[in-house]
C-alpha cells in the first residue's frame, strides 16, 4: 500500500493525516505543540509509525504557520499555505462547497470558493480574539473543560452581551457579567455570539458568504460557535467529520498529486533522531536577518530566515533542500 502524508503544524497544535492511494483517510493525529512544533511533529510521527509502515509513504506535504521549519525537518515534497490546503480538503469533502470558515489556535480565515476554485480569502491580522487559544484561556478561567464549552453554550436559555472585538475587553466584560450574577452558561453563550460577530465583522467583512458552508479547524468542535454563526448568518453550517485535521488532509492531497516524483521524505526514524534549533542574528549586511538553524543528528543542518540566500548556500552536502 502506498501512502501520502500531510502535516499541518500551527502555533498551538500539530496535525497529521495519512491517505491511501484512493485518497481515503487511513490515520490522523491531533496534538498540542506546547511551544515546540518540532517535538510535536516527532511525537506525531512516532504515533503514526506505530500504526502503519511509514516506509510506504511516497510523498509528504506540509502546511501551517510552522510549515517552512517542519518542511525542512521532514524533507517535505510539497510546502503550501493554509488557504490552499484547507480549500482543497473542503472541496474533497464537499465538492459543491462555496464558503469555508476556518478557526484555529491563533488565527482564523474565510475562503470563498466558486466552481471548485478559490476566488477570495481573508485572515485575521493582529488580534487573536475568537481563536482557539482565547477560548482555551476563558474555559480554564471559568473552570469549564474546553471539550464542554460548546455544551454550556447550547444549554443556556439566554445570553449576555459580551464585547468580542478584543481579548482584554472580552475578559473584562465576562468578569463584570459574572459579578452581576450571570450564569456560566449565559456567559459562554454570550462569548460565542460575540466571537461570531467579531469573525463576521472583521475576517469575513465584505465577503460573499454563500451556502454550502463548511466550518473547519479545532474551534469547530465548539457547537456553541456553530450555532452562533448560523444565527448571525441565518444559514446552515456543516462541520466535516475530520474538521480538526482538514489542513493536514489538504497537504496530503497535494502530496498525492506529486506521486510520480521521487520523495525527499526523511523517513520513519525521524522521531528517534536528536533535533536542535537555535537562532542568531546575521551581521553580513544591513538586513541583520534573524536566522534559524535546524540540526538533525550530528551532520544534517539547514537554515531558515535569511533574505539573500547566503545561508542556503552554506548548507552542508546532503542537507535539506528548501
Short mmCIF file of C-alpha atoms in Angstrom, two decimals:
data_model
loop_
_atom_site.label_atom_id
_atom_site.label_comp_id
_atom_site.label_asym_id
_atom_site.label_seq_id
_atom_site.Cartn_x
_atom_site.Cartn_y
_atom_site.Cartn_z
CA UNK A 1 0.00 0.00 0.00
CA UNK A 2 1.26 3.46 -0.94
CA UNK A 3 0.57 6.31 1.47
CA UNK A 4 0.61 10.10 1.29
CA UNK A 5 1.34 12.05 4.45
CA UNK A 6 0.12 15.54 5.29
CA UNK A 7 1.40 17.57 8.26
CA UNK A 8 -0.22 20.77 9.50
CA UNK A 9 1.75 22.47 12.26
CA UNK A 10 0.37 25.65 13.77
CA UNK A 11 1.12 27.70 16.85
CA UNK A 12 -0.99 25.54 19.17
CA UNK A 13 -1.43 22.11 17.58
CA UNK A 14 0.23 19.70 15.19
CA UNK A 15 -1.94 17.56 12.94
CA UNK A 16 -1.10 14.65 10.64
CA UNK A 17 -3.20 12.86 8.04
CA UNK A 18 -2.26 9.72 6.15
CA UNK A 19 -4.13 8.97 2.92
CA UNK A 20 -4.11 5.80 0.87
CA UNK A 21 -3.96 5.56 -2.91
CA UNK A 22 -7.71 6.14 -3.15
CA UNK A 23 -7.41 9.37 -1.16
CA UNK A 24 -9.17 7.87 1.88
CA UNK A 25 -8.01 8.82 5.38
CA UNK A 26 -6.15 5.91 6.97
CA UNK A 27 -4.88 7.56 10.13
CA UNK A 28 -4.80 11.01 11.70
CA UNK A 29 -3.43 12.62 14.84
CA UNK A 30 -4.08 15.89 16.63
CA UNK A 31 -1.86 17.03 19.47
CA UNK A 32 -0.76 20.23 21.16
CA UNK A 33 2.68 21.64 20.42
CA UNK A 34 3.23 23.10 23.91
CA UNK A 35 5.51 25.68 22.30
CA UNK A 36 7.67 23.15 20.44
CA UNK A 37 6.36 22.31 16.95
CA UNK A 38 9.42 20.17 16.18
CA UNK A 39 8.87 17.91 19.18
CA UNK A 40 5.13 17.75 18.45
CA UNK A 41 5.80 16.53 14.91
CA UNK A 42 8.28 13.96 16.21
CA UNK A 43 5.62 12.68 18.63
CA UNK A 44 3.07 12.59 15.82
CA UNK A 45 5.38 10.55 13.58
CA UNK A 46 6.17 8.17 16.43
CA UNK A 47 2.46 7.63 16.96
CA UNK A 48 1.95 7.19 13.24
CA UNK A 49 4.81 4.69 12.87
CA UNK A 50 3.14 2.50 15.48
CA UNK A 51 0.02 2.33 13.32
CA UNK A 52 1.35 1.86 9.78
CA UNK A 53 4.58 1.14 7.95
CA UNK A 54 5.92 4.58 7.10
CA UNK A 55 8.38 3.09 4.66
CA UNK A 56 5.40 3.01 2.29
CA UNK A 57 4.97 6.80 2.45
CA UNK A 58 5.51 8.03 -1.10
CA UNK A 59 5.14 11.80 -0.73
CA UNK A 60 4.84 14.29 2.13
CA UNK A 61 3.07 17.66 2.16
CA UNK A 62 3.40 20.29 4.88
CA UNK A 63 1.28 23.31 5.78
CA UNK A 64 0.60 25.59 8.75
CA UNK A 65 2.36 28.57 10.28
CA UNK A 66 5.47 26.44 11.00
CA UNK A 67 5.46 24.87 7.53
CA UNK A 68 8.90 26.15 6.49
CA UNK A 69 10.60 24.78 9.60
CA UNK A 70 8.73 21.48 9.57
CA UNK A 71 9.21 21.19 5.81
CA UNK A 72 12.96 21.29 6.36
CA UNK A 73 12.71 18.87 9.26
CA UNK A 74 10.88 16.10 7.40
CA UNK A 75 12.23 16.97 3.93
CA UNK A 76 8.76 17.66 2.61
CA UNK A 77 7.99 17.23 -1.07
CA UNK A 78 5.31 19.95 -1.01
CA UNK A 79 5.07 23.04 1.23
CA UNK A 80 1.87 25.09 0.85
CA UNK A 81 -0.06 27.76 2.73
CA UNK A 82 -3.16 27.01 4.80
CA UNK A 83 -5.58 28.67 2.37
CA UNK A 84 -4.65 26.20 -0.37
CA UNK A 85 -4.71 23.10 1.82
CA UNK A 86 -7.94 23.90 3.67
CA UNK A 87 -9.69 24.75 0.42
CA UNK A 88 -8.52 21.53 -1.24
CA UNK A 89 -9.67 19.41 1.71
CA UNK A 90 -13.03 21.20 1.81
CA UNK A 91 -13.63 20.59 -1.89
CA UNK A 92 -12.71 16.93 -1.46
CA UNK A 93 -15.17 16.62 1.45
CA UNK A 94 -17.96 18.57 -0.27
CA UNK A 95 -17.35 19.25 -3.98
CA UNK A 96 -20.01 21.98 -4.12
CA UNK A 97 -18.73 23.95 -1.12
CA UNK A 98 -18.81 27.74 -1.61
CA UNK A 99 -17.58 29.10 1.72
CA UNK A 100 -15.07 27.76 4.25
CA UNK A 101 -14.93 29.14 7.78
CA UNK A 102 -11.72 28.04 9.49
CA UNK A 103 -10.83 28.95 13.06
CA UNK A 104 -7.70 27.52 14.61
CA UNK A 105 -5.49 28.09 17.63
CA UNK A 106 -4.13 31.54 16.79
CA UNK A 107 -5.72 32.55 13.51
CA UNK A 108 -8.99 32.44 11.64
CA UNK A 109 -9.74 32.65 7.96
CA UNK A 110 -12.51 32.66 5.40
CA UNK A 111 -12.16 31.06 1.98
CA UNK A 112 -14.58 31.83 -0.85
CA UNK A 113 -14.84 29.06 -3.43
CA UNK A 114 -16.75 29.13 -6.70
CA UNK A 115 -16.88 26.15 -9.06
CA UNK A 116 -14.08 24.41 -7.19
CA UNK A 117 -11.71 27.40 -7.37
CA UNK A 118 -10.63 29.79 -4.58
CA UNK A 119 -11.70 33.27 -5.69
CA UNK A 120 -11.24 35.21 -2.44
CA UNK A 121 -9.98 34.78 1.11
CA UNK A 122 -9.08 36.71 4.25
CA UNK A 123 -7.32 36.04 7.55
CA UNK A 124 -7.26 37.76 10.91
CA UNK A 125 -4.28 40.04 11.14
CA UNK A 126 -3.41 41.27 14.62
CA UNK A 127 -5.80 40.13 17.36
CA UNK A 128 -6.38 36.51 18.37
CA UNK A 129 -9.86 37.22 19.75
CA UNK A 130 -12.15 34.36 18.82
CA UNK A 131 -9.44 31.81 18.15
CA UNK A 132 -8.85 28.55 19.95
CA UNK A 133 -6.19 29.83 22.34
CA UNK A 134 -8.54 32.56 23.58
CA UNK A 135 -11.35 30.05 24.12
CA UNK A 136 -8.88 27.76 25.94
CA UNK A 137 -7.95 30.57 28.30
CA UNK A 138 -11.55 31.51 29.03
CA UNK A 139 -12.58 27.90 29.58
CA UNK A 140 -9.75 27.50 32.09
CA UNK A 141 -10.73 30.71 33.86
CA UNK A 142 -14.36 29.58 34.09
CA UNK A 143 -13.31 26.08 35.25
CA UNK A 144 -15.11 24.55 32.28
CA UNK A 145 -13.40 21.72 30.33
CA UNK A 146 -12.70 23.03 26.84
CA UNK A 147 -14.49 19.98 25.43
CA UNK A 148 -17.65 21.02 27.29
CA UNK A 149 -17.62 24.70 26.32
CA UNK A 150 -20.00 24.21 23.39
CA UNK A 151 -22.48 22.25 25.50
CA UNK A 152 -22.51 25.04 28.08
CA UNK A 153 -23.48 27.50 25.36
CA UNK A 154 -26.21 25.24 23.99
CA UNK A 155 -27.68 24.68 27.48
CA UNK A 156 -28.16 28.40 28.14
CA UNK A 157 -31.74 29.72 27.97
CA UNK A 158 -30.45 33.22 27.25
CA UNK A 159 -27.18 35.05 26.76
CA UNK A 160 -25.46 38.17 27.99
CA UNK A 161 -23.83 40.74 25.75
CA UNK A 162 -20.03 40.33 25.65
CA UNK A 163 -17.61 42.65 23.85
CA UNK A 164 -15.78 40.41 21.38
CA UNK A 165 -13.50 42.72 19.42
CA UNK A 166 -10.61 42.45 21.87
CA UNK A 167 -9.47 39.64 24.15
CA UNK A 168 -8.82 42.06 27.02
CA UNK A 169 -12.22 43.75 26.75
CA UNK A 170 -13.99 40.41 26.34
CA UNK A 171 -12.44 39.02 29.51
CA UNK A 172 -13.22 42.20 31.45
CA UNK A 173 -16.79 42.05 30.23
CA UNK A 174 -17.12 38.40 31.25
CA UNK A 175 -15.81 39.14 34.74
CA UNK A 176 -18.26 42.03 35.05
CA UNK A 177 -21.20 39.86 33.96
CA UNK A 178 -20.20 37.19 36.47
CA UNK A 179 -20.19 39.82 39.20
CA UNK A 180 -23.70 40.82 38.08
CA UNK A 181 -24.93 37.27 38.64
CA UNK A 182 -24.97 35.83 35.13
CA UNK A 183 -24.57 32.04 34.95
CA UNK A 184 -21.61 30.33 33.29
CA UNK A 185 -23.95 29.02 30.59
CA UNK A 186 -25.21 32.53 29.78
CA UNK A 187 -21.67 33.92 29.73
CA UNK A 188 -20.33 31.16 27.46
CA UNK A 189 -23.25 31.58 25.05
CA UNK A 190 -22.69 35.33 25.05
CA UNK A 191 -18.99 34.76 24.39
CA UNK A 192 -19.72 32.51 21.40
CA UNK A 193 -22.12 35.11 19.98
CA UNK A 194 -19.53 37.85 20.49
CA UNK A 195 -16.81 35.85 18.75
CA UNK A 196 -19.14 35.06 15.85
CA UNK A 197 -19.87 38.80 15.47
CA UNK A 198 -16.16 39.57 15.63
CA UNK A 199 -15.36 37.00 12.95
CA UNK A 200 -18.07 38.19 10.58
CA UNK A 201 -17.32 41.89 11.03
CA UNK A 202 -13.55 41.57 10.71
CA UNK A 203 -12.35 38.44 8.94
CA UNK A 204 -15.43 37.96 6.75
CA UNK A 205 -16.19 41.63 6.19
CA UNK A 206 -17.16 42.31 2.58
CA UNK A 207 -17.09 38.64 1.58
CA UNK A 208 -19.98 36.96 -0.20
CA UNK A 209 -20.93 34.10 2.11
CA UNK A 210 -22.96 31.56 0.17
CA UNK A 211 -24.08 28.04 1.05
CA UNK A 212 -22.92 25.32 1.33
CA UNK A 213 -20.70 26.48 4.19
CA UNK A 214 -18.12 24.28 5.90
CA UNK A 215 -16.77 25.06 9.38
CA UNK A 216 -13.23 23.70 9.89
CA UNK A 217 -10.44 23.95 12.44
CA UNK A 218 -10.28 22.99 16.10
CA UNK A 219 -12.88 25.57 17.16
CA UNK A 220 -15.47 23.72 15.04
CA UNK A 221 -15.66 21.27 17.96
CA UNK A 222 -17.47 24.04 19.85
CA UNK A 223 -21.11 23.60 18.81
CA UNK A 224 -21.93 26.86 20.55
CA UNK A 225 -19.79 28.67 17.96
CA UNK A 226 -21.54 26.80 15.15
CA UNK A 227 -24.94 27.85 16.44
CA UNK A 228 -23.84 31.45 16.95
CA UNK A 229 -22.50 31.67 13.39
CA UNK A 230 -25.66 30.08 11.99
CA UNK A 231 -27.87 32.55 13.85
CA UNK A 232 -25.78 35.51 12.74
CA UNK A 233 -25.71 34.39 9.10
CA UNK A 234 -29.20 32.88 9.07
CA UNK A 235 -27.68 30.00 7.11
CA UNK A 236 -26.96 26.35 7.84
CA UNK A 237 -23.33 25.48 8.53
CA UNK A 238 -21.90 21.98 8.13
CA UNK A 239 -18.95 20.52 10.02
CA UNK A 240 -16.96 17.83 8.16
CA UNK A 241 -16.14 14.63 10.02
CA UNK A 242 -12.41 15.37 10.04
CA UNK A 243 -12.78 19.09 10.77
CA UNK A 244 -9.75 19.28 13.06
CA UNK A 245 -7.23 17.85 10.54
CA UNK A 246 -8.51 19.34 7.27
CA UNK A 247 -5.29 21.29 6.71
CA UNK A 248 -3.25 18.10 7.02
CA UNK A 249 -5.64 16.29 4.67
CA UNK A 250 -5.23 19.06 2.11
CA UNK A 251 -1.44 18.83 2.40
CA UNK A 252 -1.62 15.06 1.87
CA UNK A 253 -3.84 15.55 -1.20
CA UNK A 254 -1.26 17.94 -2.64
CA UNK A 255 1.46 15.42 -1.91
CA UNK A 256 -0.58 12.77 -3.72
CA UNK A 257 -0.52 14.93 -6.84
CA UNK A 258 3.28 14.63 -6.86
CA UNK A 259 3.24 10.83 -6.55
CA UNK A 260 5.26 10.28 -9.72
CA UNK A 261 8.26 12.20 -8.38
CA UNK A 262 10.94 10.71 -6.07
CA UNK A 263 10.24 11.63 -2.45
CA UNK A 264 12.65 13.50 -0.19
CA UNK A 265 10.90 12.26 2.98
CA UNK A 266 13.41 11.70 5.77
CA UNK A 267 11.70 8.51 6.89
CA UNK A 268 10.10 6.73 9.76
CA UNK A 269 13.03 7.04 12.17
CA UNK A 270 12.88 10.83 12.46
CA UNK A 271 11.30 10.59 15.91
CA UNK A 272 14.43 8.77 17.11
CA UNK A 273 16.86 11.43 15.86
CA UNK A 274 18.15 14.28 18.04
CA UNK A 275 16.87 17.60 16.72
CA UNK A 276 18.15 21.00 17.82
CA UNK A 277 17.26 24.54 16.79
CA UNK A 278 18.88 27.87 17.56
CA UNK A 279 18.54 31.41 16.30
CA UNK A 280 21.21 34.01 15.65
CA UNK A 281 21.50 37.41 14.01
CA UNK A 282 23.47 37.54 10.77
CA UNK A 283 25.78 40.58 10.61
CA UNK A 284 26.69 40.08 6.97
CA UNK A 285 24.76 43.15 5.78
CA UNK A 286 22.32 45.84 6.89
CA UNK A 287 19.39 43.40 6.72
CA UNK A 288 20.56 41.88 10.05
CA UNK A 289 18.41 38.78 9.40
CA UNK A 290 17.40 36.56 12.28
CA UNK A 291 18.40 33.13 11.05
CA UNK A 292 17.13 29.83 12.43
CA UNK A 293 19.48 26.86 12.33
CA UNK A 294 17.92 23.40 12.34
CA UNK A 295 20.22 20.48 13.06
CA UNK A 296 19.16 16.84 12.82
CA UNK A 297 21.59 14.22 14.05
CA UNK A 298 25.28 15.12 14.04
CA UNK A 299 25.71 16.38 10.50
CA UNK A 300 22.48 17.35 8.75
CA UNK A 301 21.59 21.00 9.09
CA UNK A 302 19.63 23.74 7.35
CA UNK A 303 18.96 27.44 7.78
CA UNK A 304 15.77 29.44 7.62
CA UNK A 305 15.06 33.17 7.68
CA UNK A 306 17.82 34.66 5.55
CA UNK A 307 16.72 37.09 2.83
CA UNK A 308 19.68 36.97 0.47
CA UNK A 309 20.22 33.22 0.11
CA UNK A 310 23.62 33.30 1.81
CA UNK A 311 22.71 30.69 4.40
CA UNK A 312 21.14 28.36 1.86
CA UNK A 313 24.46 28.37 0.03
CA UNK A 314 26.44 27.22 3.07
CA UNK A 315 24.34 24.13 3.66
CA UNK A 316 26.39 21.03 4.02
CA UNK A 317 26.37 18.41 1.30
CA UNK A 318 23.45 16.06 1.76
CA UNK A 319 21.46 18.51 3.86
CA UNK A 320 17.93 19.66 3.25
CA UNK A 321 16.60 21.10 0.03
CA UNK A 322 14.46 24.16 0.52
#
